[in-house]
PDB file of C-alpha atoms and ligand atoms in Angstrom:
ATOM      1  CA  MET A   1     -28.861  -0.987 -27.690  1.00 66.00           C
ATOM      2  CA  THR A   2     -29.503  -4.110 -25.615  1.00 76.00           C
ATOM      3  CA  ASP A   3     -32.344  -3.803 -23.106  1.00 90.00           C
ATOM      4  CA  LEU A   4     -30.436  -4.815 -20.012  1.00 96.00           C
ATOM      5  CA  LYS A   5     -33.525  -4.721 -17.773  1.00 97.00           C
ATOM      6  CA  LYS A   6     -34.231  -8.296 -18.855  1.00 97.00           C
ATOM      7  CA  TYR A   7     -31.089  -9.405 -17.014  1.00 98.00           C
ATOM      8  CA  THR A   8     -31.025 -10.235 -13.323  1.00 98.00           C
ATOM      9  CA  VAL A   9     -27.875  -9.293 -11.457  1.00 98.00           C
ATOM     10  CA  VAL A  10     -27.324 -10.711  -7.977  1.00 98.00           C
ATOM     11  CA  ALA A  11     -25.026  -9.103  -5.408  1.00 97.00           C
ATOM     12  CA  SER A  12     -23.261 -11.221  -2.789  1.00 96.00           C
ATOM     13  CA  GLY A  13     -23.059  -8.328  -0.308  1.00 95.00           C
ATOM     14  CA  LYS A  14     -23.472  -4.595   0.127  1.00 96.00           C
ATOM     15  CA  MET A  15     -22.109  -2.561  -2.739  1.00 96.00           C
ATOM     16  CA  ARG A  16     -21.071   1.102  -2.681  1.00 98.00           C
ATOM     17  CA  ASP A  17     -24.122   3.353  -3.155  1.00 98.00           C
ATOM     18  CA  VAL A  18     -22.825   4.864  -6.414  1.00 98.00           C
ATOM     19  CA  ALA A  19     -22.485   1.389  -7.885  1.00 98.00           C
ATOM     20  CA  PHE A  20     -25.874   0.262  -6.581  1.00 98.00           C
ATOM     21  CA  GLU A  21     -27.581   3.271  -8.179  1.00 98.00           C
ATOM     22  CA  LYS A  22     -25.867   2.822 -11.536  1.00 98.00           C
ATOM     23  CA  LEU A  23     -26.516  -0.922 -11.724  1.00 98.00           C
ATOM     24  CA  ASN A  24     -30.081  -0.651 -10.401  1.00 98.00           C
ATOM     25  CA  ALA A  25     -30.932   1.864 -13.123  1.00 97.00           C
ATOM     26  CA  ALA A  26     -29.668  -0.481 -15.841  1.00 98.00           C
ATOM     27  CA  VAL A  27     -30.688  -4.038 -14.860  1.00 98.00           C
ATOM     28  CA  ASN A  28     -33.021  -6.019 -12.632  1.00 98.00           C
ATOM     29  CA  LEU A  29     -30.827  -5.890  -9.537  1.00 98.00           C
ATOM     30  CA  LEU A  30     -31.205  -8.177  -6.546  1.00 97.00           C
ATOM     31  CA  GLY A  31     -29.005  -6.209  -4.171  1.00 96.00           C
ATOM     32  CA  TRP A  32     -28.177  -6.567  -0.496  1.00 96.00           C
ATOM     33  CA  GLN A  33     -27.674  -3.042   0.813  1.00 95.00           C
ATOM     34  CA  LYS A  34     -28.370  -3.830   4.451  1.00 93.00           C
ATOM     35  CA  GLY A  35     -24.788  -5.052   4.890  1.00 89.00           C
ATOM     36  CA  GLY A  36     -23.277  -8.341   6.026  1.00 83.00           C
ATOM     37  CA  ARG A  37     -23.639 -11.481   4.012  1.00 84.00           C
ATOM     38  CA  VAL A  38     -26.755 -12.577   2.117  1.00 90.00           C
ATOM     39  CA  PRO A  39     -28.046 -15.623   4.067  1.00 92.00           C
ATOM     40  CA  ARG A  40     -26.915 -18.727   2.180  1.00 93.00           C
ATOM     41  CA  GLU A  41     -30.384 -20.100   1.381  1.00 95.00           C
ATOM     42  CA  GLU A  42     -31.591 -16.758   0.069  1.00 95.00           C
ATOM     43  CA  PHE A  43     -28.391 -16.279  -1.908  1.00 96.00           C
ATOM     44  CA  GLU A  44     -28.837 -19.650  -3.590  1.00 96.00           C
ATOM     45  CA  GLU A  45     -32.463 -18.839  -4.495  1.00 97.00           C
ATOM     46  CA  ARG A  46     -31.262 -15.598  -6.071  1.00 97.00           C
ATOM     47  CA  LEU A  47     -28.413 -17.330  -7.905  1.00 98.00           C
ATOM     48  CA  ALA A  48     -30.895 -19.672  -9.583  1.00 98.00           C
ATOM     49  CA  GLN A  49     -32.234 -16.621 -11.478  1.00 97.00           C
ATOM     50  CA  ALA A  50     -28.933 -14.769 -11.933  1.00 98.00           C
ATOM     51  CA  ASP A  51     -27.579 -13.675 -15.310  1.00 98.00           C
ATOM     52  CA  ALA A  52     -24.684 -11.915 -13.592  1.00 98.00           C
ATOM     53  CA  LEU A  53     -23.041 -11.982 -10.181  1.00 98.00           C
ATOM     54  CA  PHE A  54     -21.610  -8.880  -8.477  1.00 98.00           C
ATOM     55  CA  SER A  55     -19.221 -10.453  -5.985  1.00 97.00           C
ATOM     56  CA  THR A  56     -18.048  -8.421  -3.039  1.00 95.00           C
ATOM     57  CA  GLY A  57     -15.382 -11.096  -2.498  1.00 93.00           C
ATOM     58  CA  ASN A  58     -17.038 -12.659   0.527  1.00 85.00           C
ATOM     59  CA  ILE A  59     -17.852 -16.018  -1.081  1.00 94.00           C
ATOM     60  CA  LYS A  60     -16.069 -19.011  -2.592  1.00 96.00           C
ATOM     61  CA  ILE A  61     -16.974 -19.258  -6.254  1.00 98.00           C
ATOM     62  CA  ASN A  62     -16.423 -22.859  -7.261  1.00 98.00           C
ATOM     63  CA  GLU A  63     -18.081 -25.588  -9.294  1.00 97.00           C
ATOM     64  CA  GLU A  64     -20.584 -26.274  -6.491  1.00 97.00           C
ATOM     65  CA  LEU A  65     -21.765 -22.655  -6.517  1.00 97.00           C
ATOM     66  CA  LEU A  66     -21.742 -22.374 -10.327  1.00 98.00           C
ATOM     67  CA  ALA A  67     -23.970 -25.448 -10.559  1.00 98.00           C
ATOM     68  CA  LYS A  68     -26.607 -23.443  -8.653  1.00 98.00           C
ATOM     69  CA  ALA A  69     -26.531 -20.639 -11.223  1.00 98.00           C
ATOM     70  CA  PRO A  70     -27.564 -22.225 -14.543  1.00 98.00           C
ATOM     71  CA  ASN A  71     -28.147 -18.864 -16.350  1.00 98.00           C
ATOM     72  CA  LEU A  72     -24.953 -17.163 -15.181  1.00 98.00           C
ATOM     73  CA  LYS A  73     -23.227 -15.251 -17.994  1.00 98.00           C
ATOM     74  CA  VAL A  74     -20.707 -13.144 -16.115  1.00 98.00           C
ATOM     75  CA  ILE A  75     -19.055 -12.730 -12.718  1.00 98.00           C
ATOM     76  CA  ALA A  76     -17.450  -9.453 -11.685  1.00 98.00           C
ATOM     77  CA  GLN A  77     -15.713  -9.085  -8.362  1.00 98.00           C
ATOM     78  CA  ALA A  78     -14.928  -5.803  -6.629  1.00 98.00           C
ATOM     79  CA  SER A  79     -11.296  -6.653  -5.906  1.00 98.00           C
ATOM     80  CA  VAL A  80      -8.084  -7.177  -7.800  1.00 97.00           C
ATOM     81  CA  GLY A  81      -7.430 -10.528  -6.103  1.00 97.00           C
ATOM     82  CA  TYR A  82      -9.585 -13.452  -7.206  1.00 97.00           C
ATOM     83  CA  ASP A  83      -8.097 -16.359  -5.269  1.00 96.00           C
ATOM     84  CA  ASN A  84     -11.615 -17.175  -3.991  1.00 96.00           C
ATOM     85  CA  ILE A  85     -12.730 -17.910  -7.576  1.00 98.00           C
ATOM     86  CA  ASP A  86     -12.085 -21.126  -9.471  1.00 97.00           C
ATOM     87  CA  ILE A  87     -11.262 -19.506 -12.819  1.00 97.00           C
ATOM     88  CA  ALA A  88     -10.909 -22.858 -14.596  1.00 97.00           C
ATOM     89  CA  ALA A  89     -14.424 -23.864 -13.509  1.00 97.00           C
ATOM     90  CA  CYS A  90     -15.796 -20.507 -14.773  1.00 98.00           C
ATOM     91  CA  THR A  91     -13.906 -20.856 -18.072  1.00 97.00           C
ATOM     92  CA  ALA A  92     -15.267 -24.372 -18.546  1.00 97.00           C
ATOM     93  CA  ARG A  93     -18.761 -22.836 -18.351  1.00 97.00           C
ATOM     94  CA  ASN A  94     -17.829 -19.917 -20.633  1.00 97.00           C
ATOM     95  CA  ILE A  95     -18.344 -17.454 -17.797  1.00 98.00           C
ATOM     96  CA  PRO A  96     -15.918 -14.527 -18.002  1.00 98.00           C
ATOM     97  CA  VAL A  97     -14.653 -13.095 -14.706  1.00 98.00           C
ATOM     98  CA  GLY A  98     -13.931  -9.407 -14.160  1.00 98.00           C
ATOM     99  CA  ASN A  99     -11.799  -7.829 -11.430  1.00 98.00           C
ATOM    100  CA  THR A 100     -10.548  -4.337 -10.527  1.00 98.00           C
ATOM    101  CA  PRO A 101      -6.852  -3.830 -11.297  1.00 97.00           C
ATOM    102  CA  GLY A 102      -5.453  -0.314 -11.648  1.00 98.00           C
ATOM    103  CA  VAL A 103      -7.985   1.703  -9.670  1.00 98.00           C
ATOM    104  CA  LEU A 104      -6.708   0.520  -6.298  1.00 98.00           C
ATOM    105  CA  VAL A 105      -2.970   0.752  -6.934  1.00 98.00           C
ATOM    106  CA  ASP A 106      -2.318   4.057  -5.160  1.00 98.00           C
ATOM    107  CA  ALA A 107      -4.436   3.257  -2.112  1.00 98.00           C
ATOM    108  CA  VAL A 108      -2.794  -0.151  -1.639  1.00 98.00           C
ATOM    109  CA  ALA A 109       0.703   1.232  -2.232  1.00 98.00           C
ATOM    110  CA  ASP A 110       0.062   4.017   0.293  1.00 99.00           C
ATOM    111  CA  LEU A 111      -0.919   1.532   2.986  1.00 98.00           C
ATOM    112  CA  ALA A 112       2.063  -0.697   2.171  1.00 99.00           C
ATOM    113  CA  TYR A 113       4.400   2.296   2.433  1.00 98.00           C
ATOM    114  CA  GLY A 114       2.738   3.240   5.711  1.00 98.00           C
ATOM    115  CA  LEU A 115       3.401  -0.272   7.022  1.00 99.00           C
ATOM    116  CA  ILE A 116       7.022  -0.117   5.840  1.00 99.00           C
ATOM    117  CA  ILE A 117       7.458   3.124   7.770  1.00 98.00           C
ATOM    118  CA  ASP A 118       5.633   1.680  10.783  1.00 98.00           C
ATOM    119  CA  SER A 119       7.848  -1.419  10.786  1.00 98.00           C
ATOM    120  CA  ALA A 120      10.903   0.868  11.008  1.00 98.00           C
ATOM    121  CA  ARG A 121       9.612   3.706  13.202  1.00 98.00           C
ATOM    122  CA  LYS A 122       7.057   1.693  15.271  1.00 97.00           C
ATOM    123  CA  ILE A 123       4.419   4.406  15.100  1.00 98.00           C
ATOM    124  CA  THR A 124       1.615   2.157  16.339  1.00 97.00           C
ATOM    125  CA  LEU A 125       3.759   0.921  19.255  1.00 97.00           C
ATOM    126  CA  ALA A 126       4.768   4.485  20.090  1.00 98.00           C
ATOM    127  CA  HIS A 127       1.103   5.472  20.234  1.00 98.00           C
ATOM    128  CA  GLN A 128       0.425   2.610  22.655  1.00 97.00           C
ATOM    129  CA  HIS A 129       3.404   3.757  24.754  1.00 98.00           C
ATOM    130  CA  VAL A 130       1.862   7.213  25.102  1.00 98.00           C
ATOM    131  CA  LYS A 131      -1.690   5.888  25.586  1.00 98.00           C
ATOM    132  CA  SER A 132      -0.640   3.507  28.344  1.00 98.00           C
ATOM    133  CA  GLY A 133       0.861   6.436  30.275  1.00 98.00           C
ATOM    134  CA  LEU A 134       4.508   5.365  29.939  1.00 98.00           C
ATOM    135  CA  TRP A 135       5.529   8.665  28.315  1.00 98.00           C
ATOM    136  CA  GLY A 136       3.729  10.512  31.109  1.00 98.00           C
ATOM    137  CA  GLN A 137       5.950   8.605  33.570  1.00 98.00           C
ATOM    138  CA  ASN A 138       9.033   9.674  31.604  1.00 98.00           C
ATOM    139  CA  LYS A 139       9.750   6.100  30.440  1.00 98.00           C
ATOM    140  CA  PRO A 140      11.838   6.173  27.220  1.00 97.00           C
ATOM    141  CA  PHE A 141      10.360   4.578  24.104  1.00 97.00           C
ATOM    142  CA  GLY A 142      13.725   3.567  22.671  1.00 96.00           C
ATOM    143  CA  LEU A 143      15.245   4.063  19.269  1.00 97.00           C
ATOM    144  CA  ALA A 144      13.964   2.909  15.899  1.00 98.00           C
ATOM    145  CA  THR A 145      15.740   2.414  12.573  1.00 98.00           C
ATOM    146  CA  ASP A 146      16.109   4.517   9.418  1.00 98.00           C
ATOM    147  CA  LEU A 147      14.669   3.730   6.006  1.00 98.00           C
ATOM    148  CA  ALA A 148      17.237   5.862   4.182  1.00 98.00           C
ATOM    149  CA  HIS A 149      20.000   3.801   2.542  1.00 98.00           C
ATOM    150  CA  LYS A 150      18.350   0.509   3.545  1.00 98.00           C
ATOM    151  CA  THR A 151      17.406  -2.103   0.948  1.00 99.00           C
ATOM    152  CA  LEU A 152      13.753  -2.791   0.156  1.00 99.00           C
ATOM    153  CA  GLY A 153      13.084  -6.126  -1.553  1.00 99.00           C
ATOM    154  CA  VAL A 154       9.812  -6.135  -3.487  1.00 98.00           C
ATOM    155  CA  VAL A 155       8.477  -9.633  -4.120  1.00 98.00           C
ATOM    156  CA  GLY A 156       6.006  -9.269  -6.989  1.00 98.00           C
ATOM    157  CA  MET A 157       6.810  -6.167  -9.042  1.00 98.00           C
ATOM    158  CA  GLY A 158       3.447  -5.623 -10.740  1.00 97.00           C
ATOM    159  CA  ASP A 159       1.561  -2.312 -10.727  1.00 97.00           C
ATOM    160  CA  ILE A 160       1.243  -2.334  -6.938  1.00 98.00           C
ATOM    161  CA  GLY A 161       4.821  -3.487  -6.286  1.00 98.00           C
ATOM    162  CA  SER A 162       6.229  -0.754  -8.524  1.00 97.00           C
ATOM    163  CA  ALA A 163       4.001   1.915  -6.915  1.00 98.00           C
ATOM    164  CA  ILE A 164       5.361   0.835  -3.505  1.00 98.00           C
ATOM    165  CA  ALA A 165       8.926   1.027  -4.868  1.00 98.00           C
ATOM    166  CA  ALA A 166       8.291   4.562  -6.179  1.00 98.00           C
ATOM    167  CA  ARG A 167       7.146   5.657  -2.708  1.00 98.00           C
ATOM    168  CA  ALA A 168      10.076   3.968  -0.967  1.00 98.00           C
ATOM    169  CA  LYS A 169      12.487   5.834  -3.243  1.00 98.00           C
ATOM    170  CA  ALA A 170      11.227   9.056  -1.651  1.00 98.00           C
ATOM    171  CA  SER A 171      12.712   7.672   1.582  1.00 98.00           C
ATOM    172  CA  LYS A 172      16.036   7.096  -0.231  1.00 98.00           C
ATOM    173  CA  MET A 173      15.739   3.324  -0.062  1.00 98.00           C
ATOM    174  CA  LYS A 174      17.650   1.077  -2.472  1.00 98.00           C
ATOM    175  CA  ILE A 175      15.155  -1.085  -4.387  1.00 98.00           C
ATOM    176  CA  ILE A 176      15.690  -4.680  -5.460  1.00 98.00           C
ATOM    177  CA  TYR A 177      12.859  -6.892  -6.703  1.00 98.00           C
ATOM    178  CA  HIS A 178      11.950 -10.394  -7.691  1.00 98.00           C
ATOM    179  CA  ASN A 179       9.289 -11.297 -10.210  1.00 96.00           C
ATOM    180  CA  ARG A 180       8.486 -14.283 -12.404  1.00 93.00           C
ATOM    181  CA  THR A 181      10.022 -12.248 -15.244  1.00 94.00           C
ATOM    182  CA  ARG A 182      12.295  -9.231 -15.301  1.00 97.00           C
ATOM    183  CA  ARG A 183      10.498  -5.938 -16.032  1.00 96.00           C
ATOM    184  CA  PRO A 184      11.745  -4.169 -19.193  1.00 96.00           C
ATOM    185  CA  ASP A 185      11.305  -0.778 -17.445  1.00 96.00           C
ATOM    186  CA  ASP A 186      13.183  -1.621 -14.244  1.00 96.00           C
ATOM    187  CA  VAL A 187      15.991   0.856 -14.957  1.00 95.00           C
ATOM    188  CA  GLU A 188      13.394   3.660 -15.166  1.00 95.00           C
ATOM    189  CA  LEU A 189      11.856   2.382 -11.952  1.00 95.00           C
ATOM    190  CA  GLY A 190      15.280   2.490 -10.304  1.00 96.00           C
ATOM    191  CA  ALA A 191      14.921  -1.142  -9.242  1.00 98.00           C
ATOM    192  CA  THR A 192      17.375  -4.005  -9.656  1.00 98.00           C
ATOM    193  CA  TYR A 193      16.180  -7.486 -10.618  1.00 98.00           C
ATOM    194  CA  VAL A 194      17.519 -10.274  -8.388  1.00 98.00           C
ATOM    195  CA  THR A 195      16.727 -13.912  -7.725  1.00 98.00           C
ATOM    196  CA  LEU A 196      14.506 -14.667  -4.740  1.00 98.00           C
ATOM    197  CA  GLU A 197      17.520 -16.083  -2.891  1.00 98.00           C
ATOM    198  CA  GLU A 198      19.482 -12.867  -3.480  1.00 98.00           C
ATOM    199  CA  LEU A 199      16.539 -10.755  -2.383  1.00 98.00           C
ATOM    200  CA  LEU A 200      16.135 -12.739   0.845  1.00 98.00           C
ATOM    201  CA  ALA A 201      19.841 -12.426   1.589  1.00 98.00           C
ATOM    202  CA  GLN A 202      20.125  -8.694   0.840  1.00 98.00           C
ATOM    203  CA  ALA A 203      16.861  -7.003   1.846  1.00 99.00           C
ATOM    204  CA  ASP A 204      16.464  -5.149   5.141  1.00 99.00           C
ATOM    205  CA  PHE A 205      12.733  -4.771   4.384  1.00 99.00           C
ATOM    206  CA  ILE A 206      10.739  -7.226   2.294  1.00 99.00           C
ATOM    207  CA  VAL A 207       7.324  -6.286   0.941  1.00 99.00           C
ATOM    208  CA  ILE A 208       5.111  -9.010  -0.488  1.00 98.00           C
ATOM    209  CA  ALA A 209       2.944  -7.913  -3.423  1.00 98.00           C
ATOM    210  CA  VAL A 210       2.384 -11.193  -5.289  1.00 98.00           C
ATOM    211  CA  THR A 211      -0.997 -12.691  -6.143  1.00 95.00           C
ATOM    212  CA  LEU A 212      -1.999 -15.788  -4.222  1.00 96.00           C
ATOM    213  CA  ASN A 213      -1.864 -18.885  -6.426  1.00 94.00           C
ATOM    214  CA  PRO A 214      -0.558 -22.451  -6.001  1.00 95.00           C
ATOM    215  CA  SER A 215       3.037 -21.296  -6.662  1.00 95.00           C
ATOM    216  CA  THR A 216       2.977 -18.491  -4.064  1.00 97.00           C
ATOM    217  CA  LYS A 217       0.936 -20.236  -1.338  1.00 98.00           C
ATOM    218  CA  GLY A 218       3.220 -20.676   1.679  1.00 98.00           C
ATOM    219  CA  MET A 219       6.269 -19.269  -0.192  1.00 98.00           C
ATOM    220  CA  PHE A 220       7.372 -17.550   3.033  1.00 98.00           C
ATOM    221  CA  ASN A 221       8.077 -20.500   5.281  1.00 98.00           C
ATOM    222  CA  GLU A 222      10.726 -21.802   7.688  1.00 98.00           C
ATOM    223  CA  GLU A 223      13.213 -22.291   4.855  1.00 98.00           C
ATOM    224  CA  THR A 224      12.611 -18.819   3.384  1.00 98.00           C
ATOM    225  CA  PHE A 225      12.928 -17.109   6.776  1.00 98.00           C
ATOM    226  CA  ALA A 226      16.248 -18.925   7.370  1.00 98.00           C
ATOM    227  CA  LYS A 227      17.627 -17.346   4.165  1.00 98.00           C
ATOM    228  CA  MET A 228      16.748 -13.786   5.250  1.00 98.00           C
ATOM    229  CA  LYS A 229      19.088 -11.306   6.880  1.00 98.00           C
ATOM    230  CA  ASP A 230      18.963 -11.401  10.664  1.00 98.00           C
ATOM    231  CA  GLY A 231      16.605  -8.657  11.804  1.00 98.00           C
ATOM    232  CA  ALA A 232      14.775  -8.292   8.470  1.00 98.00           C
ATOM    233  CA  ARG A 233      11.353  -6.643   8.444  1.00 98.00           C
ATOM    234  CA  LEU A 234       8.437  -8.206   6.565  1.00 99.00           C
ATOM    235  CA  ILE A 235       5.429  -6.357   5.152  1.00 99.00           C
ATOM    236  CA  ASN A 236       2.501  -8.164   3.521  1.00 98.00           C
ATOM    237  CA  ILE A 237      -0.318  -6.536   1.561  1.00 98.00           C
ATOM    238  CA  SER A 238      -1.079  -9.466  -0.776  1.00 98.00           C
ATOM    239  CA  ARG A 239      -2.786 -12.442   0.870  1.00 98.00           C
ATOM    240  CA  GLY A 240      -2.143 -14.012   4.264  1.00 98.00           C
ATOM    241  CA  ALA A 241      -1.731 -17.533   2.865  1.00 98.00           C
ATOM    242  CA  VAL A 242       1.493 -16.504   1.092  1.00 98.00           C
ATOM    243  CA  ILE A 243       3.083 -16.774   4.545  1.00 98.00           C
ATOM    244  CA  ASP A 244       3.232 -19.798   6.835  1.00 98.00           C
ATOM    245  CA  THR A 245       1.886 -18.029   9.945  1.00 98.00           C
ATOM    246  CA  GLU A 246       3.500 -20.442  12.424  1.00 98.00           C
ATOM    247  CA  ALA A 247       6.926 -20.049  10.779  1.00 98.00           C
ATOM    248  CA  MET A 248       6.543 -16.250  10.847  1.00 98.00           C
ATOM    249  CA  TYR A 249       5.554 -16.351  14.523  1.00 98.00           C
ATOM    250  CA  ASN A 250       8.685 -18.383  15.324  1.00 98.00           C
ATOM    251  CA  ALA A 251      10.883 -16.004  13.282  1.00 98.00           C
ATOM    252  CA  LEU A 252       9.453 -13.019  15.190  1.00 98.00           C
ATOM    253  CA  VAL A 253      10.028 -14.702  18.554  1.00 98.00           C
ATOM    254  CA  SER A 254      13.619 -15.695  17.713  1.00 98.00           C
ATOM    255  CA  GLY A 255      14.448 -12.201  16.399  1.00 97.00           C
ATOM    256  CA  LYS A 256      15.237 -13.514  12.917  1.00 98.00           C
ATOM    257  CA  LEU A 257      12.501 -11.111  11.890  1.00 98.00           C
ATOM    258  CA  ALA A 258      12.718  -7.786  13.698  1.00 98.00           C
ATOM    259  CA  TYR A 259       9.184  -6.799  12.727  1.00 98.00           C
ATOM    260  CA  ALA A 260       6.166  -7.907  10.705  1.00 98.00           C
ATOM    261  CA  ALA A 261       3.559  -5.464   9.436  1.00 98.00           C
ATOM    262  CA  MET A 262       0.606  -7.165   7.815  1.00 98.00           C
ATOM    263  CA  ASP A 263      -2.625  -6.024   6.200  1.00 98.00           C
ATOM    264  CA  VAL A 264      -3.572  -9.626   5.434  1.00 98.00           C
ATOM    265  CA  THR A 265      -3.346 -12.694   7.620  1.00 98.00           C
ATOM    266  CA  GLU A 266      -3.942 -16.432   7.671  1.00 98.00           C
ATOM    267  CA  PRO A 267      -6.471 -17.036   9.102  1.00 97.00           C
ATOM    268  CA  GLU A 268      -8.509 -14.011   8.125  1.00 96.00           C
ATOM    269  CA  PRO A 269     -10.087 -12.355   9.977  1.00 96.00           C
ATOM    270  CA  LEU A 270      -7.475 -12.878  12.677  1.00 98.00           C
ATOM    271  CA  PRO A 271      -9.133 -13.609  16.056  1.00 98.00           C
ATOM    272  CA  GLY A 272      -8.301 -11.016  18.739  1.00 98.00           C
ATOM    273  CA  GLU A 273      -6.766 -13.744  20.928  1.00 98.00           C
ATOM    274  CA  HIS A 274      -4.376 -15.000  18.195  1.00 98.00           C
ATOM    275  CA  LYS A 275      -0.824 -15.481  19.488  1.00 98.00           C
ATOM    276  CA  LEU A 276       0.647 -13.172  16.805  1.00 98.00           C
ATOM    277  CA  LEU A 277      -1.084 -10.304  18.605  1.00 98.00           C
ATOM    278  CA  THR A 278       0.782 -11.073  21.836  1.00 97.00           C
ATOM    279  CA  LEU A 279       4.095 -10.129  20.182  1.00 98.00           C
ATOM    280  CA  PRO A 280       5.645  -6.676  20.642  1.00 96.00           C
ATOM    281  CA  ASN A 281       7.058  -6.546  17.102  1.00 97.00           C
ATOM    282  CA  VAL A 282       3.907  -6.811  15.013  1.00 98.00           C
ATOM    283  CA  THR A 283       1.431  -4.383  13.426  1.00 98.00           C
ATOM    284  CA  ILE A 284      -1.708  -5.864  11.922  1.00 98.00           C
ATOM    285  CA  THR A 285      -4.396  -3.949  10.032  1.00 98.00           C
ATOM    286  CA  PRO A 286      -7.704  -5.604   9.049  1.00 98.00           C
ATOM    287  CA  HIS A 287      -7.286  -5.965   5.237  1.00 98.00           C
ATOM    288  CA  ILE A 288      -7.888  -2.271   4.575  1.00 98.00           C
ATOM    289  CA  ALA A 289      -5.318  -1.550   1.861  1.00 98.00           C
ATOM    290  CA  SER A 290      -7.950  -0.538  -0.703  1.00 98.00           C
ATOM    291  CA  ALA A 291     -10.462   0.706   1.867  1.00 98.00           C
ATOM    292  CA  THR A 292     -10.779   4.395   1.081  1.00 98.00           C
ATOM    293  CA  VAL A 293     -14.021   6.024  -0.061  1.00 98.00           C
ATOM    294  CA  GLU A 294     -12.608   7.059  -3.435  1.00 98.00           C
ATOM    295  CA  THR A 295     -10.936   3.737  -4.191  1.00 98.00           C
ATOM    296  CA  ARG A 296     -13.828   1.546  -3.070  1.00 98.00           C
ATOM    297  CA  ASP A 297     -16.208   3.666  -5.180  1.00 98.00           C
ATOM    298  CA  ALA A 298     -13.904   3.281  -8.188  1.00 98.00           C
ATOM    299  CA  MET A 299     -13.619  -0.487  -7.631  1.00 98.00           C
ATOM    300  CA  ALA A 300     -17.396  -0.883  -7.339  1.00 98.00           C
ATOM    301  CA  LEU A 301     -18.029   1.219 -10.460  1.00 98.00           C
ATOM    302  CA  LEU A 302     -15.471  -0.793 -12.452  1.00 98.00           C
ATOM    303  CA  THR A 303     -17.261  -3.938 -11.288  1.00 98.00           C
ATOM    304  CA  VAL A 304     -20.552  -2.514 -12.592  1.00 98.00           C
ATOM    305  CA  ASP A 305     -18.896  -1.586 -15.903  1.00 98.00           C
ATOM    306  CA  ASN A 306     -17.510  -5.121 -16.203  1.00 98.00           C
ATOM    307  CA  ILE A 307     -21.005  -6.555 -15.739  1.00 98.00           C
ATOM    308  CA  LEU A 308     -22.733  -4.138 -18.127  1.00 98.00           C
ATOM    309  CA  ALA A 309     -20.110  -4.649 -20.850  1.00 98.00           C
ATOM    310  CA  ALA A 310     -20.369  -8.437 -20.654  1.00 98.00           C
ATOM    311  CA  LEU A 311     -24.187  -8.360 -20.720  1.00 98.00           C
ATOM    312  CA  GLU A 312     -24.018  -6.121 -23.806  1.00 97.00           C
ATOM    313  CA  GLY A 313     -21.692  -8.639 -25.459  1.00 96.00           C
ATOM    314  CA  LYS A 314     -18.724  -6.238 -25.303  1.00 97.00           C
ATOM    315  CA  PRO A 315     -15.246  -6.880 -23.864  1.00 97.00           C
ATOM    316  CA  MET A 316     -15.066  -6.191 -20.146  1.00 98.00           C
ATOM    317  CA  PRO A 317     -12.803  -3.256 -19.195  1.00 98.00           C
ATOM    318  CA  ALA A 318     -10.951  -5.601 -16.818  1.00 98.00           C
ATOM    319  CA  GLN A 319     -11.219  -9.325 -17.448  1.00 98.00           C
ATOM    320  CA  VAL A 320      -9.200 -11.959 -15.638  1.00 98.00           C
ATOM    321  CA  GLN A 321      -7.155 -13.903 -18.172  1.00 93.00           C
ATOM    322  CA  ALA A 322      -7.524 -17.663 -17.722  1.00 83.00           C
ATOM    323  CA  LYS A 323      -4.072 -19.307 -17.557  1.00 75.00           C
TER     324      LYS A 323
HETATM  325  C1  LIG B 401      -8.030  -6.779  -3.473  1.00 81.94           C
HETATM  326  O1  LIG B 401      -8.651  -6.024  -4.223  1.00 81.94           O
HETATM  327  O2  LIG B 401      -7.732  -7.937  -3.791  1.00 81.94           O
HETATM  328  C2  LIG B 401      -7.651  -6.244  -2.146  1.00 81.94           C
HETATM  329  O3  LIG B 401      -7.039  -7.197  -1.359  1.00 81.94           O
HETATM  330  C3  LIG B 401      -8.872  -5.707  -1.472  1.00 81.94           C
HETATM  331  O4  LIG B 401      -8.475  -4.852  -0.426  1.00 81.94           O
END
């Protein structure tokens, strides 16, 4: 068995306690359990000695950063998304990158389904109505819209997209989806493959579950919104940059979009004074789709397992495949 104590693993931020304990017992860990971000200068000093990097996703990992880590053998990030990492630059240095698919699917799909329901039933707005005393003054809240028999368009039918579709079926929604390729199991999933144009034209609710990459950046823009049904509802749990924020704002103001419910935004974090937050037809949560105790523990432990496997010269349980 390899003595892993000879390896130095650097964390870019606070990790879940279970993960810290497991990793600390196995390697020479330079952790950062006090929270927040490791100050840049200190982080760079640590990177100079790092054999492995435990990324909490709060840093850009590019050629400039890699050049500061001459001994780096592996990077593992505690997230499924890795749009902050230049995979080509890591591959060029023979540094494998691990991520955390699978373990977060249910938590993310639950939040997405919650946002779909909220975009129809306006639960967060109804709460504000009560809190601001309007119910107490007998002011009506107004009517919402049903999910049953409406069409949900899933853009990006991977593990998360299909878990969202399964939940939406419980609300008797009709499911259509668009993906780069048609899924062989879509009949079992009860979902119909359509082109993006067809999805935009037919869906009452559109949920975005794609990964952010050059082909999806800004894919929801003025042109895309124009092709949607009037009064469509948009839900995003992928990455904010998939949407052109200004175009979405205009679509919400004009009524083209009846509602937007977003767990991710561009910019992120969204400043409290951002104009999107002045609109009455928006719900925004602060990128919390995977933020449950159980899921974040599982993500952190998978990140540790990715690091330990790579340091032992074994395949990582979840390695990002370079394109
Ligand atoms: C991920 O893992 O990429 C999620 O966005 C984190 O919540």
